[in-house]
PDB file of C-alpha atoms in Angstrom:
ATOM      1  CA  UNK U  20      49.289  84.615 117.044  1.00 58.00           C
ATOM      2  CA  UNK U  21      48.886  83.794 113.342  1.00 65.00           C
ATOM      3  CA  UNK U  22      48.704  86.782 111.083  1.00 73.00           C
ATOM      4  CA  UNK U  23      45.450  88.142 110.359  1.00 82.00           C
ATOM      5  CA  UNK U  24      43.908  87.165 106.995  1.00 90.00           C
ATOM      6  CA  UNK U  25      43.961  90.035 104.274  1.00 94.00           C
ATOM      7  CA  UNK U  26      40.939  92.111 103.374  1.00 96.00           C
ATOM      8  CA  UNK U  27      40.331  91.857  99.298  1.00 96.00           C
ATOM      9  CA  UNK U  28      38.742  95.285  97.820  1.00 95.00           C
ATOM     10  CA  UNK U  29      37.793  94.313  94.091  1.00 94.00           C
ATOM     11  CA  UNK U  30      37.002  96.520  91.569  1.00 92.00           C
ATOM     12  CA  UNK U  31      33.618  96.051  89.534  1.00 90.00           C
ATOM     13  CA  UNK U  32      35.979  94.666  86.945  1.00 89.00           C
ATOM     14  CA  UNK U  33      38.980  93.327  88.806  1.00 89.00           C
ATOM     15  CA  UNK U  34      42.672  93.098  87.536  1.00 90.00           C
ATOM     16  CA  UNK U  35      45.976  92.002  89.110  1.00 91.00           C
ATOM     17  CA  UNK U  36      46.021  92.732  93.057  1.00 93.00           C
ATOM     18  CA  UNK U  37      48.893  94.670  94.539  1.00 93.00           C
ATOM     19  CA  UNK U  38      49.647  94.061  98.322  1.00 94.00           C
ATOM     20  CA  UNK U  39      49.559  97.089 100.784  1.00 93.00           C
ATOM     21  CA  UNK U  40      49.987  96.914 104.823  1.00 92.00           C
ATOM     22  CA  UNK U  41      47.456  99.386 106.565  1.00 93.00           C
ATOM     23  CA  UNK U  42      45.916  99.431 109.481  1.00 94.00           C
ATOM     24  CA  UNK U  43      47.188  96.212 110.752  1.00 93.00           C
ATOM     25  CA  UNK U  44      46.410  94.125 107.700  1.00 95.00           C
ATOM     26  CA  UNK U  45      47.452  93.216 104.493  1.00 95.00           C
ATOM     27  CA  UNK U  46      45.017  94.728 101.754  1.00 95.00           C
ATOM     28  CA  UNK U  47      44.990  93.189  98.249  1.00 95.00           C
ATOM     29  CA  UNK U  48      43.486  95.273  95.677  1.00 94.00           C
ATOM     30  CA  UNK U  49      43.388  96.416  92.175  1.00 92.00           C
ATOM     31  CA  UNK U  50      42.541  99.950  92.500  1.00 87.00           C
ATOM     32  CA  UNK U  51      45.788 101.989  91.825  1.00 80.00           C
ATOM     33  CA  UNK U  52      45.707 105.528  93.622  1.00 77.00           C
ATOM     34  CA  UNK U  53      48.827 107.413  94.775  1.00 76.00           C
ATOM     35  CA  UNK U  54      47.575 107.696  98.106  1.00 78.00           C
ATOM     36  CA  UNK U  55      47.880 104.154  98.732  1.00 84.00           C
ATOM     37  CA  UNK U  56      51.724 103.999  97.632  1.00 84.00           C
ATOM     38  CA  UNK U  57      53.203 104.498 101.006  1.00 83.00           C
ATOM     39  CA  UNK U  58      52.099 101.460 102.369  1.00 88.00           C
ATOM     40  CA  UNK U  59      53.191  99.224  99.324  1.00 90.00           C
ATOM     41  CA  UNK U  60      54.423  96.051 100.127  1.00 90.00           C
ATOM     42  CA  UNK U  61      56.917  93.595  98.232  1.00 87.00           C
ATOM     43  CA  UNK U  62      56.061  89.736  96.959  1.00 79.00           C
ATOM     44  CA  UNK U  63      53.309  88.090  94.907  1.00 79.00           C
ATOM     45  CA  UNK U  64      49.622  88.780  95.334  1.00 85.00           C
ATOM     46  CA  UNK U  65      46.816  86.808  94.290  1.00 86.00           C
ATOM     47  CA  UNK U  66      42.848  86.998  94.938  1.00 90.00           C
ATOM     48  CA  UNK U  67      41.422  84.101  96.914  1.00 86.00           C
ATOM     49  CA  UNK U  68      38.878  81.639  94.617  1.00 72.00           C
ATOM     50  CA  UNK U  69      35.962  83.956  95.410  1.00 76.00           C
ATOM     51  CA  UNK U  70      35.492  86.722  93.714  1.00 75.00           C
ATOM     52  CA  UNK U  71      32.000  87.340  93.505  1.00 81.00           C
ATOM     53  CA  UNK U  72      29.631  89.306  95.482  1.00 83.00           C
ATOM     54  CA  UNK U  73      26.647  87.233  96.508  1.00 84.00           C
ATOM     55  CA  UNK U  74      23.320  87.489  95.233  1.00 83.00           C
ATOM     56  CA  UNK U  75      21.250  89.957  96.888  1.00 83.00           C
ATOM     57  CA  UNK U  76      18.835  89.360  99.553  1.00 81.00           C
ATOM     58  CA  UNK U  77      17.696  92.377 100.370  1.00 83.00           C
ATOM     59  CA  UNK U  78      18.575  93.119 104.066  1.00 91.00           C
ATOM     60  CA  UNK U  79      17.375  95.430 107.028  1.00 95.00           C
ATOM     61  CA  UNK U  80      18.059  99.271 106.161  1.00 97.00           C
ATOM     62  CA  UNK U  81      20.574 100.784 108.352  1.00 97.00           C
ATOM     63  CA  UNK U  82      21.257 104.242 106.854  1.00 98.00           C
ATOM     64  CA  UNK U  83      19.145 106.110 104.236  1.00 97.00           C
ATOM     65  CA  UNK U  84      20.733 109.898 104.272  1.00 97.00           C
ATOM     66  CA  UNK U  85      23.489 112.442 103.236  1.00 96.00           C
ATOM     67  CA  UNK U  86      27.041 111.771 103.799  1.00 92.00           C
ATOM     68  CA  UNK U  87      30.470 113.458 102.977  1.00 89.00           C
ATOM     69  CA  UNK U  88      32.129 111.308 100.350  1.00 90.00           C
ATOM     70  CA  UNK U  89      35.184 112.290  99.186  1.00 85.00           C
ATOM     71  CA  UNK U  90      34.342 115.276  97.030  1.00 79.00           C
ATOM     72  CA  UNK U  91      31.109 116.372  98.766  1.00 88.00           C
ATOM     73  CA  UNK U  92      27.774 115.454 100.207  1.00 93.00           C
ATOM     74  CA  UNK U  93      26.042 112.803  98.302  1.00 96.00           C
ATOM     75  CA  UNK U  94      22.675 110.259  99.355  1.00 97.00           C
ATOM     76  CA  UNK U  95      23.901 106.878 101.228  1.00 97.00           C
ATOM     77  CA  UNK U  96      22.224 103.800 101.220  1.00 98.00           C
ATOM     78  CA  UNK U  97      23.468 100.764 103.789  1.00 98.00           C
ATOM     79  CA  UNK U  98      21.725  97.542 104.351  1.00 98.00           C
ATOM     80  CA  UNK U  99      22.605  94.230 106.436  1.00 98.00           C
ATOM     81  CA  UNK U 100      21.678  91.095 106.104  1.00 96.00           C
ATOM     82  CA  UNK U 101      23.124  87.513 106.967  1.00 94.00           C
ATOM     83  CA  UNK U 102      25.373  87.808 103.284  1.00 95.00           C
ATOM     84  CA  UNK U 103      26.998  91.017 104.939  1.00 96.00           C
ATOM     85  CA  UNK U 104      26.607  94.644 103.849  1.00 98.00           C
ATOM     86  CA  UNK U 105      25.101  96.489 101.111  1.00 97.00           C
ATOM     87  CA  UNK U 106      26.698 100.193 100.738  1.00 97.00           C
ATOM     88  CA  UNK U 107      25.097 102.651  97.667  1.00 97.00           C
ATOM     89  CA  UNK U 108      26.756 106.251  97.263  1.00 97.00           C
ATOM     90  CA  UNK U 109      24.559 108.187  94.656  1.00 97.00           C
ATOM     91  CA  UNK U 110      26.877 109.335  91.578  1.00 96.00           C
ATOM     92  CA  UNK U 111      29.550 106.826  92.530  1.00 96.00           C
ATOM     93  CA  UNK U 112      28.734 103.320  92.767  1.00 96.00           C
ATOM     94  CA  UNK U 113      27.813 100.328  95.293  1.00 97.00           C
ATOM     95  CA  UNK U 114      29.770  97.912  97.228  1.00 97.00           C
ATOM     96  CA  UNK U 115      29.427  94.498  99.405  1.00 97.00           C
ATOM     97  CA  UNK U 116      31.228  94.120 102.559  1.00 98.00           C
ATOM     98  CA  UNK U 117      31.287  90.613 103.686  1.00 97.00           C
ATOM     99  CA  UNK U 118      30.226  89.825 107.336  1.00 97.00           C
ATOM    100  CA  UNK U 119      33.780  88.684 108.586  1.00 96.00           C
ATOM    101  CA  UNK U 120      35.074  92.083 106.357  1.00 97.00           C
ATOM    102  CA  UNK U 121      37.741  89.929 104.277  1.00 96.00           C
ATOM    103  CA  UNK U 122      36.015  91.117 101.076  1.00 96.00           C
ATOM    104  CA  UNK U 123      34.869  94.227  99.839  1.00 97.00           C
ATOM    105  CA  UNK U 124      33.291  93.729  96.101  1.00 96.00           C
ATOM    106  CA  UNK U 125      32.420  96.771  93.654  1.00 95.00           C
ATOM    107  CA  UNK U 126      28.762  95.697  92.384  1.00 95.00           C
ATOM    108  CA  UNK U 127      27.945  99.101  90.297  1.00 95.00           C
ATOM    109  CA  UNK U 128      29.631 101.949  89.087  1.00 95.00           C
ATOM    110  CA  UNK U 129      27.759 105.260  87.717  1.00 95.00           C
ATOM    111  CA  UNK U 130      29.573 105.681  84.539  1.00 94.00           C
ATOM    112  CA  UNK U 131      30.039 109.640  84.782  1.00 94.00           C
ATOM    113  CA  UNK U 132      31.882 109.332  88.072  1.00 93.00           C
ATOM    114  CA  UNK U 133      35.890 109.819  87.553  1.00 91.00           C
ATOM    115  CA  UNK U 134      37.789 106.725  88.214  1.00 88.00           C
ATOM    116  CA  UNK U 135      39.898 108.674  91.030  1.00 87.00           C
ATOM    117  CA  UNK U 136      36.626 109.679  92.840  1.00 90.00           C
ATOM    118  CA  UNK U 137      35.572 106.057  92.800  1.00 91.00           C
ATOM    119  CA  UNK U 138      38.474 104.165  94.019  1.00 89.00           C
ATOM    120  CA  UNK U 139      38.732 107.002  97.054  1.00 89.00           C
ATOM    121  CA  UNK U 140      35.088 106.265  97.937  1.00 93.00           C
ATOM    122  CA  UNK U 141      36.209 102.501  97.983  1.00 93.00           C
ATOM    123  CA  UNK U 142      38.977 103.407 100.532  1.00 91.00           C
ATOM    124  CA  UNK U 143      36.198 105.419 102.741  1.00 93.00           C
ATOM    125  CA  UNK U 144      33.086 103.908 104.058  1.00 95.00           C
ATOM    126  CA  UNK U 145      33.720 100.491 102.646  1.00 97.00           C
ATOM    127  CA  UNK U 146      36.954 100.040 104.006  1.00 97.00           C
ATOM    128  CA  UNK U 147      35.915 101.053 107.512  1.00 97.00           C
ATOM    129  CA  UNK U 148      33.257  98.980 107.665  1.00 98.00           C
ATOM    130  CA  UNK U 149      35.507  96.153 106.996  1.00 98.00           C
ATOM    131  CA  UNK U 150      37.602  97.185 109.324  1.00 98.00           C
ATOM    132  CA  UNK U 151      34.971  97.153 111.790  1.00 98.00           C
ATOM    133  CA  UNK U 152      33.622  93.644 111.194  1.00 98.00           C
ATOM    134  CA  UNK U 153      37.049  92.599 112.157  1.00 97.00           C
ATOM    135  CA  UNK U 154      37.163  94.529 115.310  1.00 97.00           C
ATOM    136  CA  UNK U 155      39.152  97.172 114.181  1.00 98.00           C
ATOM    137  CA  UNK U 156      37.675 100.688 114.737  1.00 98.00           C
ATOM    138  CA  UNK U 157      38.253 104.053 113.259  1.00 97.00           C
ATOM    139  CA  UNK U 158      38.064 107.352 115.079  1.00 97.00           C
ATOM    140  CA  UNK U 159      38.075 111.146 114.085  1.00 95.00           C
ATOM    141  CA  UNK U 160      41.136 112.132 115.263  1.00 96.00           C
ATOM    142  CA  UNK U 161      44.770 113.592 114.712  1.00 94.00           C
ATOM    143  CA  UNK U 162      47.384 112.177 116.392  1.00 95.00           C
ATOM    144  CA  UNK U 163      51.000 113.094 117.542  1.00 96.00           C
ATOM    145  CA  UNK U 164      53.540 111.384 119.341  1.00 95.00           C
ATOM    146  CA  UNK U 165      56.035 112.914 122.133  1.00 96.00           C
ATOM    147  CA  UNK U 166      58.399 111.499 124.223  1.00 91.00           C
ATOM    148  CA  UNK U 167      57.506 107.883 122.929  1.00 92.00           C
ATOM    149  CA  UNK U 168      54.151 108.544 124.103  1.00 96.00           C
ATOM    150  CA  UNK U 169      51.182 108.763 121.146  1.00 97.00           C
ATOM    151  CA  UNK U 170      48.211 111.157 121.845  1.00 98.00           C
ATOM    152  CA  UNK U 171      45.255 111.484 119.726  1.00 98.00           C
ATOM    153  CA  UNK U 172      42.878 114.677 119.351  1.00 98.00           C
ATOM    154  CA  UNK U 173      39.229 113.981 119.019  1.00 97.00           C
ATOM    155  CA  UNK U 174      36.472 116.288 118.473  1.00 91.00           C
ATOM    156  CA  UNK U 175      33.717 117.872 116.291  1.00 85.00           C
ATOM    157  CA  UNK U 176      34.650 119.368 112.933  1.00 82.00           C
ATOM    158  CA  UNK U 177      36.548 122.575 113.183  1.00 82.00           C
ATOM    159  CA  UNK U 178      37.082 122.136 116.710  1.00 82.00           C
ATOM    160  CA  UNK U 179      40.773 122.396 115.559  1.00 90.00           C
ATOM    161  CA  UNK U 180      42.187 118.662 115.361  1.00 93.00           C
ATOM    162  CA  UNK U 181      44.382 118.903 112.502  1.00 91.00           C
ATOM    163  CA  UNK U 182      45.560 122.565 113.011  1.00 94.00           C
ATOM    164  CA  UNK U 183      46.875 121.382 116.812  1.00 96.00           C
ATOM    165  CA  UNK U 184      48.663 118.341 115.345  1.00 94.00           C
ATOM    166  CA  UNK U 185      50.299 120.382 112.446  1.00 93.00           C
ATOM    167  CA  UNK U 186      51.405 122.989 114.844  1.00 96.00           C
ATOM    168  CA  UNK U 187      52.923 120.623 117.392  1.00 96.00           C
ATOM    169  CA  UNK U 188      54.672 119.109 114.309  1.00 92.00           C
ATOM    170  CA  UNK U 189      55.864 122.203 113.003  1.00 92.00           C
ATOM    171  CA  UNK U 190      56.591 124.064 116.123  1.00 93.00           C
ATOM    172  CA  UNK U 191      57.004 121.893 118.742  1.00 90.00           C
ATOM    173  CA  UNK U 192      60.653 120.613 118.006  1.00 89.00           C
ATOM    174  CA  UNK U 193      61.959 117.450 117.767  1.00 90.00           C
ATOM    175  CA  UNK U 194      60.206 115.864 120.519  1.00 93.00           C
ATOM    176  CA  UNK U 195      56.901 116.157 118.643  1.00 95.00           C
ATOM    177  CA  UNK U 196      55.955 114.519 115.200  1.00 93.00           C
ATOM    178  CA  UNK U 197      52.126 114.393 113.599  1.00 92.00           C
ATOM    179  CA  UNK U 198      51.293 110.903 113.187  1.00 92.00           C
ATOM    180  CA  UNK U 199      47.727 111.041 111.831  1.00 90.00           C
ATOM    181  CA  UNK U 200      45.623 113.930 110.268  1.00 87.00           C
ATOM    182  CA  UNK U 201      42.144 113.135 110.391  1.00 87.00           C
ATOM    183  CA  UNK U 202      41.104 108.902 110.671  1.00 92.00           C
ATOM    184  CA  UNK U 203      42.914 107.105 113.406  1.00 96.00           C
ATOM    185  CA  UNK U 204      42.422 102.940 113.186  1.00 97.00           C
ATOM    186  CA  UNK U 205      42.430 101.435 116.929  1.00 98.00           C
ATOM    187  CA  UNK U 206      43.483  98.015 117.098  1.00 95.00           C
ATOM    188  CA  UNK U 207      40.948  95.241 118.583  1.00 93.00           C
ATOM    189  CA  UNK U 208      41.232  94.593 122.662  1.00 89.00           C
ATOM    190  CA  UNK U 209      43.968  92.740 123.571  1.00 89.00           C
ATOM    191  CA  UNK U 210      44.050  91.894 127.386  1.00 85.00           C
ATOM    192  CA  UNK U 211      47.708  90.776 126.643  1.00 84.00           C
ATOM    193  CA  UNK U 212      48.975  94.591 125.193  1.00 86.00           C
ATOM    194  CA  UNK U 213      47.827  98.066 125.710  1.00 91.00           C
ATOM    195  CA  UNK U 214      45.616  99.632 123.741  1.00 94.00           C
ATOM    196  CA  UNK U 215      47.233  99.981 120.498  1.00 96.00           C
ATOM    197  CA  UNK U 216      46.778 102.849 117.541  1.00 96.00           C
ATOM    198  CA  UNK U 217      47.513 101.808 113.732  1.00 96.00           C
ATOM    199  CA  UNK U 218      48.535 105.149 112.247  1.00 93.00           C
ATOM    200  CA  UNK U 219      49.627 103.341 108.655  1.00 91.00           C
ATOM    201  CA  UNK U 220      46.324 104.471 107.414  1.00 90.00           C
ATOM    202  CA  UNK U 221      45.722 106.624 104.325  1.00 83.00           C
ATOM    203  CA  UNK U 222      44.838 110.002 104.831  1.00 73.00           C
ATOM    204  CA  UNK U 223      42.466 111.231 101.753  1.00 67.00           C
ATOM    205  CA  UNK U 224      43.153 114.823 102.101  1.00 65.00           C
ATOM    206  CA  UNK U 225      47.049 114.213 101.671  1.00 65.00           C
ATOM    207  CA  UNK U 226      49.169 113.426  98.676  1.00 64.00           C
ATOM    208  CA  UNK U 227      51.583 110.295  99.244  1.00 63.00           C
ATOM    209  CA  UNK U 228      54.640 112.100 100.461  1.00 63.00           C
ATOM    210  CA  UNK U 229      52.431 114.249 102.858  1.00 67.00           C
ATOM    211  CA  UNK U 230      51.256 111.254 104.678  1.00 68.00           C
ATOM    212  CA  UNK U 231      52.290 111.855 108.113  1.00 66.00           C
ATOM    213  CA  UNK U 232      52.637 108.296 109.189  1.00 66.00           C
ATOM    214  CA  UNK U 233      54.715 106.841 106.449  1.00 67.00           C
ATOM    215  CA  UNK U 234      58.071 106.959 108.339  1.00 68.00           C
ATOM    216  CA  UNK U 235      56.488 105.884 111.472  1.00 76.00           C
ATOM    217  CA  UNK U 236      55.803 102.295 113.226  1.00 86.00           C
ATOM    218  CA  UNK U 237      53.023 100.421 112.191  1.00 90.00           C
ATOM    219  CA  UNK U 238      51.915  99.993 115.515  1.00 94.00           C
ATOM    220  CA  UNK U 239      52.052 102.292 118.668  1.00 95.00           C
ATOM    221  CA  UNK U 240      50.766 102.179 122.354  1.00 96.00           C
ATOM    222  CA  UNK U 241      47.821 104.903 122.873  1.00 97.00           C
ATOM    223  CA  UNK U 242      49.192 106.467 125.755  1.00 97.00           C
ATOM    224  CA  UNK U 243      46.125 109.438 126.136  1.00 98.00           C
ATOM    225  CA  UNK U 244      42.998 110.844 123.875  1.00 98.00           C
ATOM    226  CA  UNK U 245      41.751 114.491 124.430  1.00 98.00           C
ATOM    227  CA  UNK U 246      38.529 115.958 123.670  1.00 98.00           C
ATOM    228  CA  UNK U 247      39.210 119.698 122.304  1.00 96.00           C
ATOM    229  CA  UNK U 248      36.762 121.980 123.493  1.00 94.00           C
ATOM    230  CA  UNK U 249      37.112 125.735 123.237  1.00 89.00           C
ATOM    231  CA  UNK U 250      37.137 128.286 125.428  1.00 80.00           C
ATOM    232  CA  UNK U 251      37.749 132.184 126.310  1.00 71.00           C
ATOM    233  CA  UNK U 252      39.366 131.830 129.618  1.00 80.00           C
ATOM    234  CA  UNK U 253      42.120 129.547 129.707  1.00 89.00           C
ATOM    235  CA  UNK U 254      43.693 126.376 129.209  1.00 95.00           C
ATOM    236  CA  UNK U 255      42.590 123.188 131.438  1.00 96.00           C
ATOM    237  CA  UNK U 256      43.023 119.287 131.078  1.00 97.00           C
ATOM    238  CA  UNK U 257      40.126 117.587 132.851  1.00 97.00           C
ATOM    239  CA  UNK U 258      39.764 113.742 133.021  1.00 98.00           C
ATOM    240  CA  UNK U 259      36.255 112.487 131.686  1.00 98.00           C
ATOM    241  CA  UNK U 260      34.484 110.136 134.047  1.00 97.00           C
ATOM    242  CA  UNK U 261      34.695 106.654 132.225  1.00 97.00           C
ATOM    243  CA  UNK U 262      30.991 106.934 131.009  1.00 97.00           C
ATOM    244  CA  UNK U 263      31.568 110.365 129.773  1.00 98.00           C
ATOM    245  CA  UNK U 264      34.829 109.213 127.843  1.00 98.00           C
ATOM    246  CA  UNK U 265      32.543 106.478 126.064  1.00 98.00           C
ATOM    247  CA  UNK U 266      29.991 108.632 124.779  1.00 98.00           C
ATOM    248  CA  UNK U 267      32.812 110.924 123.481  1.00 97.00           C
ATOM    249  CA  UNK U 268      34.680 107.723 121.635  1.00 98.00           C
ATOM    250  CA  UNK U 269      31.461 106.664 120.313  1.00 97.00           C
ATOM    251  CA  UNK U 270      30.155 109.991 118.634  1.00 96.00           C
ATOM    252  CA  UNK U 271      33.891 110.559 116.959  1.00 96.00           C
ATOM    253  CA  UNK U 272      33.631 106.873 115.452  1.00 97.00           C
ATOM    254  CA  UNK U 273      33.879 107.173 111.837  1.00 95.00           C
ATOM    255  CA  UNK U 274      31.173 105.326 109.584  1.00 95.00           C
ATOM    256  CA  UNK U 275      29.211 104.623 112.832  1.00 96.00           C
ATOM    257  CA  UNK U 276      25.697 105.668 111.523  1.00 96.00           C
ATOM    258  CA  UNK U 277      26.473 102.327 108.961  1.00 98.00           C
ATOM    259  CA  UNK U 278      26.474  99.975 111.675  1.00 98.00           C
ATOM    260  CA  UNK U 279      24.213  97.361 111.981  1.00 97.00           C
ATOM    261  CA  UNK U 280      22.846  96.218 115.149  1.00 96.00           C
ATOM    262  CA  UNK U 281      25.520  93.680 115.931  1.00 97.00           C
ATOM    263  CA  UNK U 282      28.137  95.655 114.748  1.00 98.00           C
ATOM    264  CA  UNK U 283      27.043  98.507 117.155  1.00 97.00           C
ATOM    265  CA  UNK U 284      26.790  96.622 120.077  1.00 97.00           C
ATOM    266  CA  UNK U 285      30.406  95.559 119.403  1.00 97.00           C
ATOM    267  CA  UNK U 286      31.379  99.058 118.808  1.00 98.00           C
ATOM    268  CA  UNK U 287      30.039  99.617 122.058  1.00 97.00           C
ATOM    269  CA  UNK U 288      32.064  97.309 123.884  1.00 97.00           C
ATOM    270  CA  UNK U 289      34.898  98.340 122.275  1.00 97.00           C
ATOM    271  CA  UNK U 290      34.533 102.280 123.242  1.00 98.00           C
ATOM    272  CA  UNK U 291      33.787 100.961 127.013  1.00 97.00           C
ATOM    273  CA  UNK U 292      36.898  98.794 126.586  1.00 96.00           C
ATOM    274  CA  UNK U 293      39.356 101.639 125.457  1.00 97.00           C
ATOM    275  CA  UNK U 294      37.800 104.032 127.812  1.00 97.00           C
ATOM    276  CA  UNK U 295      39.153 101.996 130.719  1.00 96.00           C
ATOM    277  CA  UNK U 296      42.139 101.522 129.295  1.00 96.00           C
ATOM    278  CA  UNK U 297      43.248 104.782 128.090  1.00 97.00           C
ATOM    279  CA  UNK U 298      42.929 108.089 129.687  1.00 97.00           C
ATOM    280  CA  UNK U 299      40.398 110.217 127.927  1.00 98.00           C
ATOM    281  CA  UNK U 300      40.526 114.288 129.001  1.00 98.00           C
ATOM    282  CA  UNK U 301      38.906 117.279 128.024  1.00 97.00           C
ATOM    283  CA  UNK U 302      41.583 119.876 126.498  1.00 97.00           C
ATOM    284  CA  UNK U 303      39.723 123.333 126.764  1.00 96.00           C
ATOM    285  CA  UNK U 304      41.468 125.965 125.482  1.00 95.00           C
ATOM    286  CA  UNK U 305      40.664 129.222 123.750  1.00 93.00           C
ATOM    287  CA  UNK U 306      40.795 128.772 119.691  1.00 88.00           C
ATOM    288  CA  UNK U 307      43.474 131.464 118.762  1.00 89.00           C
ATOM    289  CA  UNK U 308      46.662 130.438 117.514  1.00 89.00           C
ATOM    290  CA  UNK U 309      48.516 132.816 120.009  1.00 91.00           C
ATOM    291  CA  UNK U 310      47.697 130.252 122.948  1.00 94.00           C
ATOM    292  CA  UNK U 311      49.205 126.920 120.849  1.00 95.00           C
ATOM    293  CA  UNK U 312      52.844 127.492 122.657  1.00 96.00           C
ATOM    294  CA  UNK U 313      50.715 127.347 125.918  1.00 96.00           C
ATOM    295  CA  UNK U 314      48.834 124.151 124.898  1.00 96.00           C
ATOM    296  CA  UNK U 315      51.731 122.878 124.094  1.00 97.00           C
ATOM    297  CA  UNK U 316      53.578 122.904 127.340  1.00 97.00           C
ATOM    298  CA  UNK U 317      50.044 122.040 128.993  1.00 97.00           C
ATOM    299  CA  UNK U 318      50.321 118.814 126.676  1.00 98.00           C
ATOM    300  CA  UNK U 319      53.829 118.001 127.248  1.00 97.00           C
ATOM    301  CA  UNK U 320      53.617 118.168 131.112  1.00 97.00           C
ATOM    302  CA  UNK U 321      50.312 115.921 130.922  1.00 97.00           C
ATOM    303  CA  UNK U 322      51.972 113.158 129.117  1.00 97.00           C
ATOM    304  CA  UNK U 323      55.200 113.473 131.611  1.00 94.00           C
ATOM    305  CA  UNK U 324      52.751 112.339 134.386  1.00 84.00           C
TER     306      UNK U 324
END
């Protein structure tokens, strides 16, 4: 299979691009951020012939509301048309995303916004949309590897995803290693391969030296997904029906509020396929630090099955 074409991420006044490898694809960008250095690749990089976004043709409104963007809640407006997506973030700027996800162009900037905030914002919703348009969807998840098996933890904000992954990494011994802290891209379905996690993806809350995936493989088979739930009565791991698993995955997909109708249909197909190929289970345990050793033991036993 030939390599996928790169994603080009051009700033408002594009300079010389550098190449990075993340989420299973090459990213060419002139945005310079320390969080990307882990994923830098050697070799020359050059923009394609097309550098400009097409003229604004309006578009169908997809979303107009508040969203968490880098440093706080901001108004986000998203439009979609045959020419692609238009994304505006109050106080930061605007981007155009090509319909095939191959180009992201910064089309407006707020002069009051710090350059680092603008850059981090570009690596958020615009990049997530571009990846989704190419069939790679990102889920809100932490992830670990244990005994050669990769497990992802999903759940609502505050459910303990990062806490559990960090505990297993620090206290679980050499057989446990944290891969992802916040956002996990999943490769497009391939009938000839297992569902595949793509952990080489910048975690925005962590500096370069602490990126958990920096020393790990670029692609890993995904063995299990656990939906975290709090309960005061004990620890249990309960398989979800495929329909329940599909809904859980859809609810924890990054940026899904920005998906137009066609992309939303593809997203649902993706979740159905993922739920059919990867065991999705409810992991129930009291939200107390003292229970985490027992949670670790339960996870180890479940992954060994």
